[in-house]
């Protein structure tokens, strides 16, 4: 029976089906849209499966930052720190221990692991996340895992997860493995086009457009600008520069986040707009 979680996610609707599928088959394909929760929810849900008792679950991520972030999120769900039940192993750093049951690794790390240990001793399942990105390391890792499953470890589970993958084609590669699909959660999207004035700076036009959006609808605004300089530029020089109506409690504040390559690691993972009493944009620190 899959682990019970406090906060619901769209992927929860198929966790029981996925658990039953992997109990009867040693391979499966999970297709779920972005944001369904497959990356951080599925490994935890499979942790208590009978076939996983006393063994590890390896989760493959295409990038180091994704491996660290997903491991930290799963550890937080368990109210633990990375390196306890959930750990990660990436190039130039790792957080694992003897208690680690879920190990998030990059695709290149897994290729080296399975070449050093073809039987994958102590491993109950290998989960290939974001497989639709299709890299050489991911394809090689899947081929090696499938080869080990056929020739050495029939009990080894292989789960391929993706948002946009053609599940039937991958399932055929895994010996006609069953495909589990999650519908996810969809929200209506409205597209509005705003013209641009060629004689006005784009930063000022962005600020005006954001203020217009805040006047028209309740909620927050996430705006994208090319480069750190432009991201910091569209801030009014004084509170009077705000065009929000005074009759309404103007609680607009924006935090600018530089590009990932220049931002400190703590700021790379978050970019958000929140409400405060005055419309202001703090200077980048």
Short mmCIF file of C-alpha atoms in Angstrom, two decimals:
data_model
loop_
_atom_site.label_atom_id
_atom_site.label_comp_id
_atom_site.label_asym_id
_atom_site.label_seq_id
_atom_site.Cartn_x
_atom_site.Cartn_y
_atom_site.Cartn_z
CA UNK A 1 0.00 0.00 0.00
CA UNK A 2 1.55 3.34 -1.00
CA UNK A 3 2.59 5.83 1.63
CA UNK A 4 -0.07 8.32 2.74
CA UNK A 5 0.77 12.00 2.22
CA UNK A 6 -0.51 15.15 3.85
CA UNK A 7 -0.77 17.41 0.79
CA UNK A 8 -2.66 15.96 -2.22
CA UNK A 9 -1.17 15.98 -5.72
CA UNK A 10 -2.70 14.92 -9.05
CA UNK A 11 -0.40 11.88 -9.27
CA UNK A 12 -2.01 10.45 -6.10
CA UNK A 13 -4.96 9.19 -8.15
CA UNK A 14 -2.81 6.57 -9.91
CA UNK A 15 -0.42 5.58 -7.12
CA UNK A 16 -2.48 2.54 -6.15
CA UNK A 17 -2.64 1.41 -9.77
CA UNK A 18 1.10 1.93 -10.18
CA UNK A 19 1.78 -0.05 -7.01
CA UNK A 20 -0.33 -2.96 -8.25
CA UNK A 21 1.28 -2.80 -11.70
CA UNK A 22 4.82 -3.03 -10.37
CA UNK A 23 3.76 -5.80 -8.01
CA UNK A 24 2.72 -7.92 -11.02
CA UNK A 25 5.28 -6.71 -13.59
CA UNK A 26 8.96 -5.85 -13.44
CA UNK A 27 8.66 -2.88 -15.83
CA UNK A 28 6.16 -0.09 -16.41
CA UNK A 29 5.77 3.32 -18.03
CA UNK A 30 4.23 6.28 -16.22
CA UNK A 31 2.94 9.20 -18.28
CA UNK A 32 1.94 12.26 -16.27
CA UNK A 33 1.81 15.96 -17.22
CA UNK A 34 4.19 18.53 -15.68
CA UNK A 35 3.35 19.41 -12.12
CA UNK A 36 1.53 16.14 -11.39
CA UNK A 37 4.08 15.22 -8.73
CA UNK A 38 5.66 12.14 -10.27
CA UNK A 39 9.26 13.15 -9.49
CA UNK A 40 8.88 13.61 -5.74
CA UNK A 41 5.81 11.49 -4.97
CA UNK A 42 6.31 8.20 -6.83
CA UNK A 43 9.64 7.14 -5.20
CA UNK A 44 8.18 7.73 -1.73
CA UNK A 45 5.00 5.84 -2.63
CA UNK A 46 6.99 2.80 -3.76
CA UNK A 47 9.24 2.77 -0.72
CA UNK A 48 6.95 0.48 1.31
CA UNK A 49 6.23 -1.98 -1.51
CA UNK A 50 6.93 -5.63 -0.57
CA UNK A 51 9.46 -6.03 -3.38
CA UNK A 52 11.40 -2.98 -2.13
CA UNK A 53 11.84 -4.06 1.48
CA UNK A 54 15.43 -3.60 2.62
CA UNK A 55 16.58 -2.37 -0.80
CA UNK A 56 17.23 0.95 -2.52
CA UNK A 57 15.29 2.81 -5.16
CA UNK A 58 17.45 4.71 -7.63
CA UNK A 59 15.95 7.75 -9.33
CA UNK A 60 17.66 9.19 -12.42
CA UNK A 61 17.52 12.92 -13.14
CA UNK A 62 18.96 14.61 -16.24
CA UNK A 63 20.73 17.42 -14.34
CA UNK A 64 22.54 17.94 -11.04
CA UNK A 65 20.32 20.77 -9.85
CA UNK A 66 17.22 18.64 -10.52
CA UNK A 67 18.72 15.72 -8.58
CA UNK A 68 19.53 17.87 -5.56
CA UNK A 69 16.20 19.71 -5.62
CA UNK A 70 14.07 16.57 -5.88
CA UNK A 71 16.03 14.83 -3.11
CA UNK A 72 15.64 17.85 -0.84
CA UNK A 73 11.93 18.01 -1.55
CA UNK A 74 11.37 14.33 -0.77
CA UNK A 75 13.43 14.61 2.41
CA UNK A 76 11.35 17.61 3.46
CA UNK A 77 8.17 15.60 2.85
CA UNK A 78 9.48 13.00 5.32
CA UNK A 79 10.54 15.80 7.70
CA UNK A 80 14.16 14.74 7.35
CA UNK A 81 17.38 16.11 5.96
CA UNK A 82 18.96 14.97 2.68
CA UNK A 83 21.24 12.03 3.33
CA UNK A 84 18.89 10.15 5.64
CA UNK A 85 16.07 8.16 4.01
CA UNK A 86 16.46 10.20 0.82
CA UNK A 87 19.86 11.17 -0.54
CA UNK A 88 21.50 12.20 -3.76
CA UNK A 89 24.70 11.43 -5.61
CA UNK A 90 25.94 13.87 -8.25
CA UNK A 91 29.25 14.95 -9.68
CA UNK A 92 31.38 16.88 -7.16
CA UNK A 93 29.08 16.08 -4.26
CA UNK A 94 26.73 13.62 -2.61
CA UNK A 95 24.63 13.17 0.50
CA UNK A 96 24.02 9.51 1.27
CA UNK A 97 24.30 7.30 4.33
CA UNK A 98 23.70 3.72 5.39
CA UNK A 99 20.08 4.65 6.08
CA UNK A 100 19.48 5.97 2.55
CA UNK A 101 16.69 4.10 0.76
CA UNK A 102 16.04 6.49 -2.11
CA UNK A 103 19.08 7.67 -4.01
CA UNK A 104 18.66 10.39 -6.63
CA UNK A 105 21.49 10.38 -9.17
CA UNK A 106 22.31 11.93 -12.50
CA UNK A 107 22.22 9.76 -15.59
CA UNK A 108 25.99 9.76 -15.97
CA UNK A 109 26.48 8.62 -12.37
CA UNK A 110 24.08 5.72 -12.90
CA UNK A 111 25.90 4.59 -16.04
CA UNK A 112 29.10 4.30 -14.02
CA UNK A 113 27.27 2.55 -11.16
CA UNK A 114 25.80 -0.17 -13.34
CA UNK A 115 29.06 -0.69 -15.20
CA UNK A 116 30.82 -1.24 -11.86
CA UNK A 117 27.98 -3.43 -10.53
CA UNK A 118 25.99 -4.98 -13.40
CA UNK A 119 23.67 -6.86 -11.03
CA UNK A 120 22.78 -3.70 -9.09
CA UNK A 121 22.97 -5.57 -5.80
CA UNK A 122 20.74 -4.08 -3.14
CA UNK A 123 18.69 -2.11 -5.67
CA UNK A 124 14.97 -2.83 -5.93
CA UNK A 125 14.01 -0.42 -8.70
CA UNK A 126 15.44 2.09 -11.15
CA UNK A 127 13.24 5.07 -12.01
CA UNK A 128 14.04 7.07 -15.15
CA UNK A 129 12.56 10.54 -14.67
CA UNK A 130 12.01 13.05 -17.50
CA UNK A 131 12.93 10.38 -20.03
CA UNK A 132 11.46 12.40 -22.89
CA UNK A 133 14.60 14.57 -22.86
CA UNK A 134 16.41 11.61 -24.43
CA UNK A 135 20.12 11.95 -23.74
CA UNK A 136 22.86 9.48 -24.58
CA UNK A 137 23.40 8.72 -20.87
CA UNK A 138 19.68 8.08 -20.33
CA UNK A 139 19.41 5.74 -23.32
CA UNK A 140 22.57 3.91 -22.27
CA UNK A 141 21.35 3.62 -18.69
CA UNK A 142 18.00 2.19 -19.77
CA UNK A 143 19.68 -0.29 -22.12
CA UNK A 144 22.07 -1.47 -19.38
CA UNK A 145 19.29 -1.70 -16.79
CA UNK A 146 17.09 -3.68 -19.15
CA UNK A 147 20.00 -5.98 -20.00
CA UNK A 148 20.66 -6.59 -16.30
CA UNK A 149 16.96 -7.24 -15.73
CA UNK A 150 16.72 -9.83 -18.50
CA UNK A 151 20.00 -11.62 -17.83
CA UNK A 152 20.74 -11.19 -14.13
CA UNK A 153 17.89 -9.63 -12.13
CA UNK A 154 14.37 -10.58 -13.08
CA UNK A 155 13.18 -9.03 -9.80
CA UNK A 156 14.60 -5.61 -10.70
CA UNK A 157 11.86 -3.07 -11.39
CA UNK A 158 12.26 -0.48 -14.14
CA UNK A 159 9.92 2.50 -14.29
CA UNK A 160 10.15 5.10 -17.06
CA UNK A 161 8.44 8.39 -16.22
CA UNK A 162 7.75 11.27 -18.57
CA UNK A 163 5.37 14.11 -19.29
CA UNK A 164 5.33 14.11 -23.09
CA UNK A 165 6.69 10.71 -24.01
CA UNK A 166 4.99 8.27 -26.37
CA UNK A 167 4.37 5.65 -23.71
CA UNK A 168 3.49 2.86 -26.14
CA UNK A 169 6.86 3.02 -27.92
CA UNK A 170 8.86 2.85 -24.69
CA UNK A 171 6.59 0.13 -23.34
CA UNK A 172 7.41 -1.97 -26.40
CA UNK A 173 11.14 -1.60 -25.65
CA UNK A 174 10.44 -2.91 -22.16
CA UNK A 175 8.71 -6.05 -23.40
CA UNK A 176 5.21 -4.60 -23.81
CA UNK A 177 5.23 -3.17 -20.30
CA UNK A 178 1.95 -1.72 -18.99
CA UNK A 179 1.41 2.04 -19.27
CA UNK A 180 -0.07 4.01 -16.38
CA UNK A 181 -1.40 7.47 -17.22
CA UNK A 182 -2.23 10.38 -14.94
CA UNK A 183 -4.53 13.11 -16.18
CA UNK A 184 -2.97 15.74 -13.95
CA UNK A 185 -4.64 19.03 -13.22
CA UNK A 186 -5.42 21.64 -15.88
CA UNK A 187 -6.29 25.31 -15.50
CA UNK A 188 -7.74 27.66 -18.11
CA UNK A 189 -5.19 29.94 -19.80
CA UNK A 190 -6.05 33.22 -21.51
CA UNK A 191 -3.57 34.88 -23.86
CA UNK A 192 -3.52 38.67 -24.14
CA UNK A 193 -1.20 40.47 -26.52
CA UNK A 194 0.11 43.93 -25.61
CA UNK A 195 1.61 46.18 -28.25
CA UNK A 196 5.03 47.74 -27.82
CA UNK A 197 5.95 51.39 -28.19
CA UNK A 198 9.18 51.68 -30.14
CA UNK A 199 10.04 55.05 -28.55
CA UNK A 200 9.74 53.87 -24.93
CA UNK A 201 12.13 51.61 -22.95
CA UNK A 202 10.93 48.04 -22.64
CA UNK A 203 11.54 48.15 -18.89
CA UNK A 204 9.06 51.00 -18.40
CA UNK A 205 6.49 49.30 -20.60
CA UNK A 206 6.87 46.11 -18.60
CA UNK A 207 6.23 48.00 -15.35
CA UNK A 208 3.12 49.61 -16.83
CA UNK A 209 1.85 46.27 -18.15
CA UNK A 210 2.35 44.61 -14.77
CA UNK A 211 0.46 47.43 -13.03
CA UNK A 212 -2.36 47.07 -15.57
CA UNK A 213 -2.55 43.34 -14.93
CA UNK A 214 -2.72 43.88 -11.17
CA UNK A 215 -5.53 46.37 -11.63
CA UNK A 216 -7.50 43.99 -13.82
CA UNK A 217 -7.13 40.75 -11.89
CA UNK A 218 -6.44 39.60 -8.34
CA UNK A 219 -3.40 37.48 -7.62
CA UNK A 220 0.31 37.56 -8.40
CA UNK A 221 2.36 38.24 -11.52
CA UNK A 222 5.45 36.34 -12.68
CA UNK A 223 7.30 38.37 -15.32
CA UNK A 224 10.30 37.32 -17.42
CA UNK A 225 12.89 39.72 -18.81
CA UNK A 226 16.11 38.98 -20.72
CA UNK A 227 19.12 39.53 -18.48
CA UNK A 228 19.78 40.70 -14.93
CA UNK A 229 19.98 44.39 -15.81
CA UNK A 230 16.49 44.53 -17.29
CA UNK A 231 15.06 42.38 -14.51
CA UNK A 232 16.16 44.97 -11.96
CA UNK A 233 15.27 48.02 -14.02
CA UNK A 234 11.45 48.23 -14.02
CA UNK A 235 10.99 49.73 -10.55
CA UNK A 236 9.25 53.04 -9.87
CA UNK A 237 11.50 55.76 -8.50
CA UNK A 238 8.92 56.66 -5.82
CA UNK A 239 5.63 55.34 -4.45
CA UNK A 240 3.81 58.00 -6.48
CA UNK A 241 4.99 56.30 -9.66
CA UNK A 242 2.54 53.47 -9.03
CA UNK A 243 -0.55 53.68 -11.20
CA UNK A 244 -2.67 51.52 -8.92
CA UNK A 245 -5.92 53.19 -7.79
CA UNK A 246 -5.72 54.63 -4.28
CA UNK A 247 -9.14 53.28 -3.37
CA UNK A 248 -7.71 49.81 -3.53
CA UNK A 249 -5.15 48.50 -1.05
CA UNK A 250 -2.07 48.43 -3.20
CA UNK A 251 0.11 45.67 -1.87
CA UNK A 252 2.41 45.03 -4.76
CA UNK A 253 6.06 44.09 -4.35
CA UNK A 254 8.41 42.35 -6.72
CA UNK A 255 11.60 40.45 -6.08
CA UNK A 256 13.92 40.29 -9.05
CA UNK A 257 15.89 37.11 -9.61
CA UNK A 258 19.03 37.20 -11.81
CA UNK A 259 19.79 34.45 -14.33
CA UNK A 260 20.77 31.10 -12.83
CA UNK A 261 24.40 31.39 -13.82
CA UNK A 262 24.89 34.61 -11.87
CA UNK A 263 22.50 34.19 -8.95
CA UNK A 264 23.61 32.66 -5.64
CA UNK A 265 22.51 29.06 -5.24
CA UNK A 266 19.88 29.91 -2.64
CA UNK A 267 18.20 32.33 -5.06
CA UNK A 268 18.30 30.10 -8.11
CA UNK A 269 15.42 27.97 -6.94
CA UNK A 270 12.88 30.68 -6.31
CA UNK A 271 11.41 33.63 -8.13
CA UNK A 272 8.17 34.97 -6.81
CA UNK A 273 6.03 38.06 -6.47
CA UNK A 274 4.34 38.74 -3.19
CA UNK A 275 2.07 41.39 -1.79
CA UNK A 276 3.14 44.16 0.60
CA UNK A 277 1.76 47.57 1.43
CA UNK A 278 3.62 49.64 -1.11
CA UNK A 279 4.50 49.08 -4.75
CA UNK A 280 8.25 48.89 -4.68
CA UNK A 281 11.05 46.87 -6.22
CA UNK A 282 14.05 46.37 -3.90
CA UNK A 283 17.47 46.87 -5.34
CA UNK A 284 19.37 43.63 -6.07
CA UNK A 285 21.71 42.71 -3.21
#
